[in-house]
Short mmCIF file of C-alpha atoms in Angstrom, two decimals:
data_model
loop_
_atom_site.label_atom_id
_atom_site.label_comp_id
_atom_site.label_asym_id
_atom_site.label_seq_id
_atom_site.Cartn_x
_atom_site.Cartn_y
_atom_site.Cartn_z
CA MET A 1 14.33 -65.43 3.03
CA ASP A 2 12.63 -66.88 0.19
CA THR A 3 8.93 -64.93 -1.47
CA TYR A 4 7.03 -68.45 -0.98
CA ASP A 5 7.49 -68.83 2.53
CA SER A 6 7.96 -65.15 4.18
CA GLU A 7 6.26 -63.90 7.34
CA LEU A 8 5.48 -60.97 6.02
CA PHE A 9 3.27 -62.94 3.21
CA LYS A 10 1.54 -64.71 6.09
CA SER A 11 -2.11 -63.60 7.92
CA ILE A 12 -2.47 -62.11 11.66
CA LYS A 13 -4.32 -60.83 13.41
CA LEU A 14 -3.92 -57.14 15.44
CA GLY A 15 -6.33 -57.33 17.87
CA ASP A 16 -9.85 -58.04 16.56
CA VAL A 17 -9.41 -57.58 13.05
CA GLU A 18 -7.66 -60.18 10.47
CA LEU A 19 -4.97 -59.44 8.09
CA ARG A 20 -4.23 -60.91 4.72
CA ASN A 21 -0.92 -60.55 4.81
CA ARG A 22 1.62 -58.34 7.33
CA VAL A 23 2.34 -55.38 5.47
CA ILE A 24 1.06 -52.16 6.97
CA MET A 25 0.72 -49.07 4.12
CA ALA A 26 1.77 -46.36 6.83
CA SER A 27 0.12 -42.93 7.47
CA MET A 28 0.44 -40.15 4.87
CA SER A 29 -0.81 -37.46 4.61
CA ARG A 30 -1.31 -35.66 1.23
CA ALA A 31 -3.47 -32.78 1.62
CA ARG A 32 -5.21 -33.42 -0.82
CA THR A 33 -8.39 -32.17 0.49
CA SER A 34 -8.82 -28.73 -0.84
CA ASN A 35 -12.35 -28.06 0.11
CA PRO A 36 -13.19 -25.78 3.86
CA GLU A 37 -15.42 -28.41 4.51
CA LEU A 38 -12.26 -31.37 4.98
CA ILE A 39 -14.26 -33.98 3.70
CA PRO A 40 -12.92 -36.58 1.74
CA THR A 41 -13.12 -36.67 -1.91
CA PRO A 42 -13.42 -38.94 -4.47
CA LEU A 43 -8.95 -38.71 -5.11
CA GLN A 44 -9.32 -39.93 -1.99
CA VAL A 45 -11.65 -43.35 -2.58
CA GLU A 46 -9.73 -43.96 -5.74
CA TYR A 47 -6.25 -43.10 -3.61
CA TYR A 48 -6.87 -46.00 -0.96
CA LYS A 49 -8.41 -48.82 -3.20
CA GLN A 50 -5.81 -48.72 -5.70
CA ARG A 51 -3.30 -49.92 -2.48
CA ALA A 52 -5.48 -51.78 -0.40
CA SER A 53 -4.00 -55.19 -0.85
CA ALA A 54 -1.51 -53.73 2.39
CA GLY A 55 -2.98 -56.50 5.06
CA LEU A 56 -3.62 -52.99 6.92
CA ILE A 57 -4.35 -49.07 5.32
CA LEU A 58 -3.54 -46.64 7.83
CA SER A 59 -5.11 -43.34 7.05
CA GLU A 60 -3.33 -39.93 6.84
CA GLY A 61 -3.67 -38.28 9.95
CA THR A 62 -7.04 -37.17 10.41
CA TRP A 63 -8.54 -34.15 12.55
CA PRO A 64 -9.80 -34.89 15.47
CA SER A 65 -11.52 -31.75 16.14
CA ARG A 66 -11.09 -28.52 14.48
CA GLU A 67 -8.89 -27.26 18.03
CA ALA A 68 -6.47 -30.08 16.10
CA ILE A 69 -5.05 -29.08 12.52
CA GLY A 70 -1.99 -28.89 12.42
CA ALA A 71 -1.77 -28.49 8.24
CA ALA A 72 -4.12 -27.17 5.56
CA ASP A 73 -5.85 -29.35 3.50
CA VAL A 74 -5.64 -32.21 5.70
CA PRO A 75 -9.10 -33.82 6.85
CA GLY A 76 -11.53 -34.33 9.76
CA LEU A 77 -13.08 -36.68 11.69
CA PHE A 78 -15.70 -34.23 13.62
CA THR A 79 -18.51 -33.69 11.70
CA ASN A 80 -21.43 -36.15 9.58
CA LYS A 81 -20.45 -34.77 6.74
CA GLN A 82 -17.24 -36.08 7.11
CA VAL A 83 -18.24 -38.59 7.95
CA GLU A 84 -20.49 -39.41 4.74
CA GLY A 85 -16.84 -38.50 2.90
CA TRP A 86 -14.60 -41.54 4.42
CA LYS A 87 -17.92 -43.51 3.44
CA PRO A 88 -16.98 -44.83 -0.41
CA VAL A 89 -13.11 -44.59 0.96
CA THR A 90 -14.08 -47.53 3.39
CA GLU A 91 -16.06 -49.18 1.33
CA ALA A 92 -14.35 -49.05 -1.66
CA VAL A 93 -10.98 -51.02 0.52
CA HIS A 94 -13.65 -53.14 1.69
CA GLU A 95 -14.90 -53.99 -1.75
CA ALA A 96 -11.11 -54.83 -3.13
CA GLY A 97 -10.36 -56.90 0.26
CA GLY A 98 -8.08 -55.12 2.06
CA ARG A 99 -8.33 -53.47 5.73
CA ILE A 100 -8.61 -49.67 7.04
CA PHE A 101 -8.21 -47.83 10.66
CA VAL A 102 -8.25 -44.39 11.03
CA GLN A 103 -4.88 -42.04 12.30
CA LEU A 104 -6.96 -39.44 14.91
CA GLY A 105 -3.73 -36.93 15.60
CA HIS A 106 -3.63 -33.18 17.31
CA CYS A 107 -0.75 -31.40 16.38
CA GLY A 108 -1.00 -28.93 19.49
CA ALA A 109 1.58 -26.56 19.61
CA ALA A 110 2.95 -27.54 15.84
CA SER A 111 0.47 -25.79 14.04
CA HIS A 112 -0.11 -22.61 13.32
CA SER A 113 -2.95 -19.23 14.80
CA ALA A 114 -3.49 -19.32 10.61
CA LEU A 115 -4.99 -22.03 10.64
CA LEU A 116 -7.46 -21.61 13.83
CA GLY A 117 -8.94 -19.25 12.34
CA GLY A 118 -6.82 -16.17 15.03
CA ALA A 119 -7.31 -18.63 18.29
CA GLN A 120 -3.00 -19.55 19.54
CA PRO A 121 -2.47 -23.37 19.63
CA LEU A 122 -3.34 -26.04 22.62
CA ALA A 123 -0.46 -27.72 24.72
CA PRO A 124 0.45 -28.86 28.08
CA SER A 125 2.18 -25.62 27.85
CA ALA A 126 2.83 -22.26 26.62
CA VAL A 127 6.69 -22.78 24.97
CA ASN A 128 7.27 -22.45 20.88
CA LEU A 129 8.19 -25.84 19.15
CA ASN A 130 10.21 -23.46 16.52
CA HIS A 131 9.24 -25.47 13.97
CA GLN A 132 7.50 -25.16 10.07
CA VAL A 133 4.31 -25.63 9.60
CA PHE A 134 2.55 -26.25 6.23
CA VAL A 135 -0.68 -23.27 6.00
CA GLY A 136 -0.43 -23.25 2.49
CA GLY A 137 3.21 -22.51 2.03
CA PHE A 138 5.55 -23.43 5.60
CA GLN A 139 5.25 -20.57 8.74
CA GLN A 140 6.93 -20.88 12.15
CA THR A 141 5.18 -21.76 14.59
CA THR A 142 3.47 -19.58 16.93
CA THR A 143 3.37 -19.55 20.75
CA PRO A 144 0.59 -21.63 21.91
CA ARG A 145 -1.94 -21.54 25.26
CA ALA A 146 -1.12 -23.68 27.82
CA MET A 147 -4.20 -25.57 28.06
CA THR A 148 -6.56 -25.98 30.89
CA ALA A 149 -8.13 -28.74 32.87
CA GLY A 150 -10.72 -28.10 31.04
CA ASP A 151 -9.53 -28.13 27.66
CA ILE A 152 -7.56 -30.96 28.52
CA ALA A 153 -10.85 -33.08 28.68
CA ARG A 154 -12.66 -32.15 25.36
CA THR A 155 -9.77 -33.18 23.93
CA VAL A 156 -10.04 -36.22 25.22
CA GLU A 157 -13.90 -36.47 24.12
CA ASP A 158 -13.21 -35.42 20.77
CA TYR A 159 -11.19 -38.37 20.31
CA ALA A 160 -14.42 -40.74 22.28
CA GLN A 161 -16.68 -38.41 19.28
CA ALA A 162 -14.40 -39.18 16.46
CA THR A 163 -14.16 -43.10 17.29
CA ARG A 164 -17.57 -43.06 17.56
CA LEU A 165 -17.30 -41.21 13.87
CA ALA A 166 -15.61 -44.19 12.74
CA GLN A 167 -17.35 -46.64 13.62
CA GLN A 168 -19.87 -45.33 11.35
CA ALA A 169 -18.09 -44.35 8.17
CA GLY A 170 -16.24 -47.71 8.13
CA PHE A 171 -13.80 -47.54 9.53
CA ASP A 172 -11.98 -51.62 10.92
CA GLY A 173 -10.24 -49.69 13.46
CA VAL A 174 -8.90 -46.08 14.73
CA GLU A 175 -4.58 -45.50 15.57
CA LEU A 176 -4.47 -43.14 18.30
CA HIS A 177 -1.11 -40.65 16.74
CA GLY A 178 1.33 -40.24 19.47
CA THR A 179 4.74 -39.13 17.26
CA VAL A 180 7.15 -36.77 15.46
CA GLY A 181 6.74 -33.87 17.68
CA PHE A 182 2.81 -33.42 18.33
CA LEU A 183 0.09 -33.11 20.87
CA ILE A 184 1.08 -36.34 22.79
CA PRO A 185 5.16 -35.50 22.46
CA GLN A 186 4.63 -32.64 24.23
CA PHE A 187 2.35 -34.63 27.05
CA LEU A 188 5.40 -36.98 27.24
CA SER A 189 8.14 -34.35 26.98
CA ASP A 190 9.96 -33.10 30.00
CA LYS A 191 11.14 -29.89 28.06
CA PHE A 192 8.01 -29.20 26.60
CA ASN A 193 5.36 -30.37 29.31
CA LEU A 194 6.17 -27.96 32.36
CA ARG A 195 2.57 -28.33 34.13
CA ASP A 196 2.26 -28.40 37.81
CA ASP A 197 -0.44 -30.53 37.71
CA GLY A 198 -1.84 -33.75 37.98
CA TYR A 199 -0.48 -33.28 33.70
CA GLY A 200 3.22 -32.47 34.61
CA GLY A 201 6.45 -33.02 35.84
CA SER A 202 6.43 -36.92 37.68
CA VAL A 203 6.40 -39.25 34.65
CA GLU A 204 3.10 -40.58 35.62
CA ASN A 205 1.42 -37.50 35.75
CA ARG A 206 3.22 -37.07 32.07
CA ILE A 207 1.69 -39.61 31.16
CA ARG A 208 -1.98 -39.81 31.90
CA PHE A 209 -2.91 -37.71 29.07
CA PRO A 210 -2.22 -39.89 26.14
CA LEU A 211 -3.79 -43.26 28.35
CA GLU A 212 -6.91 -41.09 29.27
CA ILE A 213 -7.43 -40.40 25.20
CA LEU A 214 -6.69 -44.22 24.78
CA LYS A 215 -9.36 -45.41 27.42
CA ALA A 216 -11.98 -42.94 25.93
CA MET A 217 -11.58 -45.03 22.71
CA ILE A 218 -11.92 -48.05 24.15
CA SER A 219 -14.31 -47.41 25.89
CA GLU A 220 -16.73 -46.27 22.89
CA TRP A 221 -15.20 -49.14 20.12
CA GLN A 222 -13.15 -51.94 22.47
CA PRO A 223 -9.42 -52.63 23.17
CA GLY A 224 -8.93 -55.42 19.98
CA ARG A 225 -10.47 -52.19 17.55
CA VAL A 226 -7.46 -50.03 18.79
CA GLY A 227 -4.17 -48.31 18.14
CA LEU A 228 -1.04 -46.82 18.93
CA LYS A 229 1.55 -44.96 16.92
CA LEU A 230 4.82 -43.59 18.62
CA SER A 231 8.53 -43.20 18.07
CA PRO A 232 10.44 -41.75 21.40
CA ALA A 233 13.38 -41.03 19.61
CA VAL A 234 11.71 -39.17 15.89
CA GLY A 235 12.33 -34.76 17.16
CA LEU A 236 10.09 -31.53 15.69
CA GLY A 237 11.63 -28.52 15.65
CA ASP A 238 12.63 -27.87 19.68
CA LEU A 239 11.08 -30.79 20.89
CA GLN A 240 14.07 -33.76 21.09
CA PRO A 241 14.40 -36.54 23.51
CA THR A 242 16.26 -36.17 26.92
CA PRO A 243 17.10 -38.04 29.21
CA ALA A 244 13.98 -38.56 30.39
CA THR A 245 12.32 -40.01 26.41
CA LEU A 246 13.57 -42.86 27.37
CA PRO A 247 11.95 -44.15 30.92
CA THR A 248 8.75 -42.39 30.25
CA TYR A 249 7.71 -43.87 27.02
CA GLU A 250 9.12 -47.61 28.71
CA ARG A 251 6.58 -46.60 31.59
CA LEU A 252 3.50 -45.48 29.12
CA ILE A 253 4.31 -48.37 27.05
CA THR A 254 4.00 -51.18 30.63
CA ARG A 255 1.04 -48.62 31.25
CA VAL A 256 -0.66 -49.75 26.91
CA ALA A 257 0.41 -53.07 27.66
CA ALA A 258 -2.33 -53.64 29.91
CA LEU A 259 -5.03 -53.05 28.19
CA LYS A 260 -4.58 -55.05 24.78
CA ILE A 261 -4.83 -53.07 22.15
CA ALA A 262 -4.43 -54.60 18.54
CA TYR A 263 -1.12 -53.28 18.32
CA LEU A 264 1.73 -50.75 19.24
CA GLN A 265 3.18 -49.50 16.38
CA LEU A 266 6.53 -48.03 16.47
CA GLN A 267 8.71 -45.42 14.74
CA GLU A 268 12.42 -45.63 13.96
CA SER A 269 14.62 -42.63 14.23
CA PRO A 270 15.54 -41.30 10.30
CA THR A 271 18.75 -40.34 11.56
CA ASP A 272 21.97 -41.81 13.33
CA LEU A 273 21.60 -41.41 17.08
CA THR A 274 25.18 -42.35 18.37
CA GLY A 275 25.96 -38.96 21.40
CA THR A 276 21.82 -38.35 21.91
CA PRO A 277 19.71 -39.27 24.78
CA VAL A 278 18.41 -42.53 23.31
CA GLU A 279 21.11 -43.81 21.30
CA VAL A 280 20.41 -46.79 22.30
CA LEU A 281 17.40 -47.06 19.72
CA ASN A 282 20.24 -47.35 17.28
CA GLU A 283 20.07 -50.93 17.77
CA GLY A 284 16.06 -50.84 16.66
CA THR A 285 13.05 -48.63 18.23
CA ALA A 286 10.88 -52.32 18.32
CA ARG A 287 13.31 -54.09 19.49
CA TYR A 288 14.07 -52.15 22.53
CA PHE A 289 10.72 -51.88 23.48
CA ARG A 290 9.85 -55.35 23.05
CA PRO A 291 10.21 -56.20 26.24
CA PHE A 292 7.27 -53.67 27.53
CA PHE A 293 4.59 -54.93 25.61
CA ASP A 294 3.65 -58.28 24.92
CA GLY A 295 0.95 -57.82 21.53
CA PRO A 296 1.25 -57.15 18.80
CA ILE A 297 4.15 -54.73 17.20
CA ILE A 298 4.07 -52.75 14.18
CA ALA A 299 7.69 -52.38 12.85
CA ASN A 300 8.13 -48.51 11.07
CA GLY A 301 10.92 -46.47 9.78
CA GLY A 302 13.58 -47.39 7.20
CA LEU A 303 12.53 -51.05 6.62
CA ASP A 304 12.95 -52.30 3.36
CA LYS A 305 12.06 -56.36 1.91
CA ALA A 306 14.64 -57.94 3.49
CA ARG A 307 15.52 -55.72 6.77
CA ALA A 308 11.41 -56.06 7.49
CA GLU A 309 11.78 -59.99 7.46
CA GLY A 310 14.56 -59.62 9.16
CA VAL A 311 12.89 -57.53 12.38
CA ILE A 312 9.76 -60.13 11.62
CA ALA A 313 11.57 -62.89 12.02
CA SER A 314 13.86 -61.45 14.94
CA GLY A 315 10.59 -61.27 16.76
CA ALA A 316 10.63 -57.90 17.50
CA ALA A 317 8.16 -56.86 15.79
CA ASP A 318 5.14 -58.75 13.73
CA ALA A 319 4.33 -56.68 11.24
CA ALA A 320 6.17 -53.95 9.19
CA ALA A 321 4.84 -50.23 7.84
CA PHE A 322 6.41 -49.01 4.92
CA GLY A 323 6.23 -45.55 3.88
CA SER A 324 7.06 -43.59 0.55
CA LEU A 325 7.28 -46.63 -1.03
CA TYR A 326 3.64 -46.96 -1.37
CA LEU A 327 3.25 -43.00 -3.15
CA SER A 328 4.80 -45.45 -6.29
CA ASN A 329 3.04 -48.46 -6.00
CA PRO A 330 -0.27 -48.85 -5.79
CA ASP A 331 0.18 -52.81 -5.42
CA PHE A 332 3.02 -52.47 -3.18
CA ALA A 333 2.41 -55.69 -1.16
CA GLU A 334 1.93 -57.59 -4.73
CA ARG A 335 5.12 -56.05 -6.15
CA LEU A 336 6.58 -57.41 -2.44
CA GLN A 337 5.50 -61.23 -3.00
CA ARG A 338 6.75 -61.31 -6.55
CA GLY A 339 9.75 -59.63 -6.74
CA VAL A 340 8.76 -56.67 -9.47
CA PRO A 341 10.89 -54.02 -9.69
CA LEU A 342 9.53 -50.94 -7.87
CA ALA A 343 8.90 -48.04 -8.95
CA PRO A 344 10.99 -45.05 -7.35
CA VAL A 345 9.88 -42.81 -4.89
CA PRO A 346 8.86 -39.45 -6.83
CA SER A 347 9.31 -35.95 -6.31
CA ARG A 348 9.08 -34.02 -3.14
CA GLU A 349 6.72 -32.06 -5.26
CA THR A 350 3.97 -34.46 -5.40
CA TRP A 351 3.76 -35.76 -2.00
CA TYR A 352 1.58 -32.81 -0.83
CA GLY A 353 -0.99 -30.64 -3.08
CA GLY A 354 -2.83 -31.16 -6.01
CA GLY A 355 -4.93 -32.47 -7.80
CA ALA A 356 -4.65 -36.54 -9.50
CA ALA A 357 -1.28 -36.36 -10.97
CA GLY A 358 1.16 -37.92 -8.51
CA TYR A 359 -0.69 -39.14 -6.60
CA VAL A 360 -3.27 -41.93 -8.72
CA ASP A 361 -2.13 -42.49 -11.53
CA TYR A 362 0.98 -44.37 -10.88
CA PRO A 363 0.33 -47.89 -12.82
CA ARG A 364 1.00 -50.81 -11.43
CA GLU A 365 3.00 -53.85 -12.79
CA THR A 366 1.06 -56.66 -14.58
#
């Protein structure tokens, strides 16, 4: 497909937001918010501004509360100081002609008491993920505390408050993080959600929590300003797909479709799924769930230009998200459109933590 008529570079409307192209910058935690109040810094202003030629930037995963924290040096959106820290980011992106949603996520059991002032992480049930989390170095997860009904209600309100604050901070919308074994996938899992109340047991009960969060976020803004990211085939630690995974996500996505949100982002598995309960997703997660969702879909995971164009041309998705290539290619969308060679993905040593080096010092192609 020639660049000049590529679907990737045609405008699209996701909900209420007009995008100038269909190249989406995926959320990537970079752990550059090295202050105790988790306030975005001038480094992040420059980082996002450099990448504003994307049709839409999805911010690094951002905590809607202190209880949500699951990694060191990651920003929040639950205080007025954090709002003030985000404002220069959104202003810089808008001045450069871009659009930006904030991704809001709660790690649940994928956390550690060292990140939570000694408190146990919250989760649907007291089941250890057996996973390594970043607390400055990497440490093994601890066993979480099963959430009470009050904890659940408070968490739903935390997302509502973060949505209100996102508007004050100047974001164009909010995305609910529902991927890679964090709190929402924990509620959806029949292995990790062992509850016997209205949030556990049946498929309808296990999908109740994310639906309540989405409705709370919508009530604070509007459906066309809210997105959802899911990764049915992507596990974390001991949380892996089971025979209940596909019917659970089919039902959830059907219910989400009725809410008429801005988009659904679906992340592919980075590994071969042969022999797993979700083997059928080897043919494409977006392709599989397209019949269950009639709104815009963003495909995510392992895409290059040709594969992105192919999934859009097939009708399985409407836009394509790119992650690690954006690390060293701040002008990734322009390079893709002009056929300019891409800088290689940098060493993982620069991905998390540190300062400007390996973060905002990659040159644009002139």
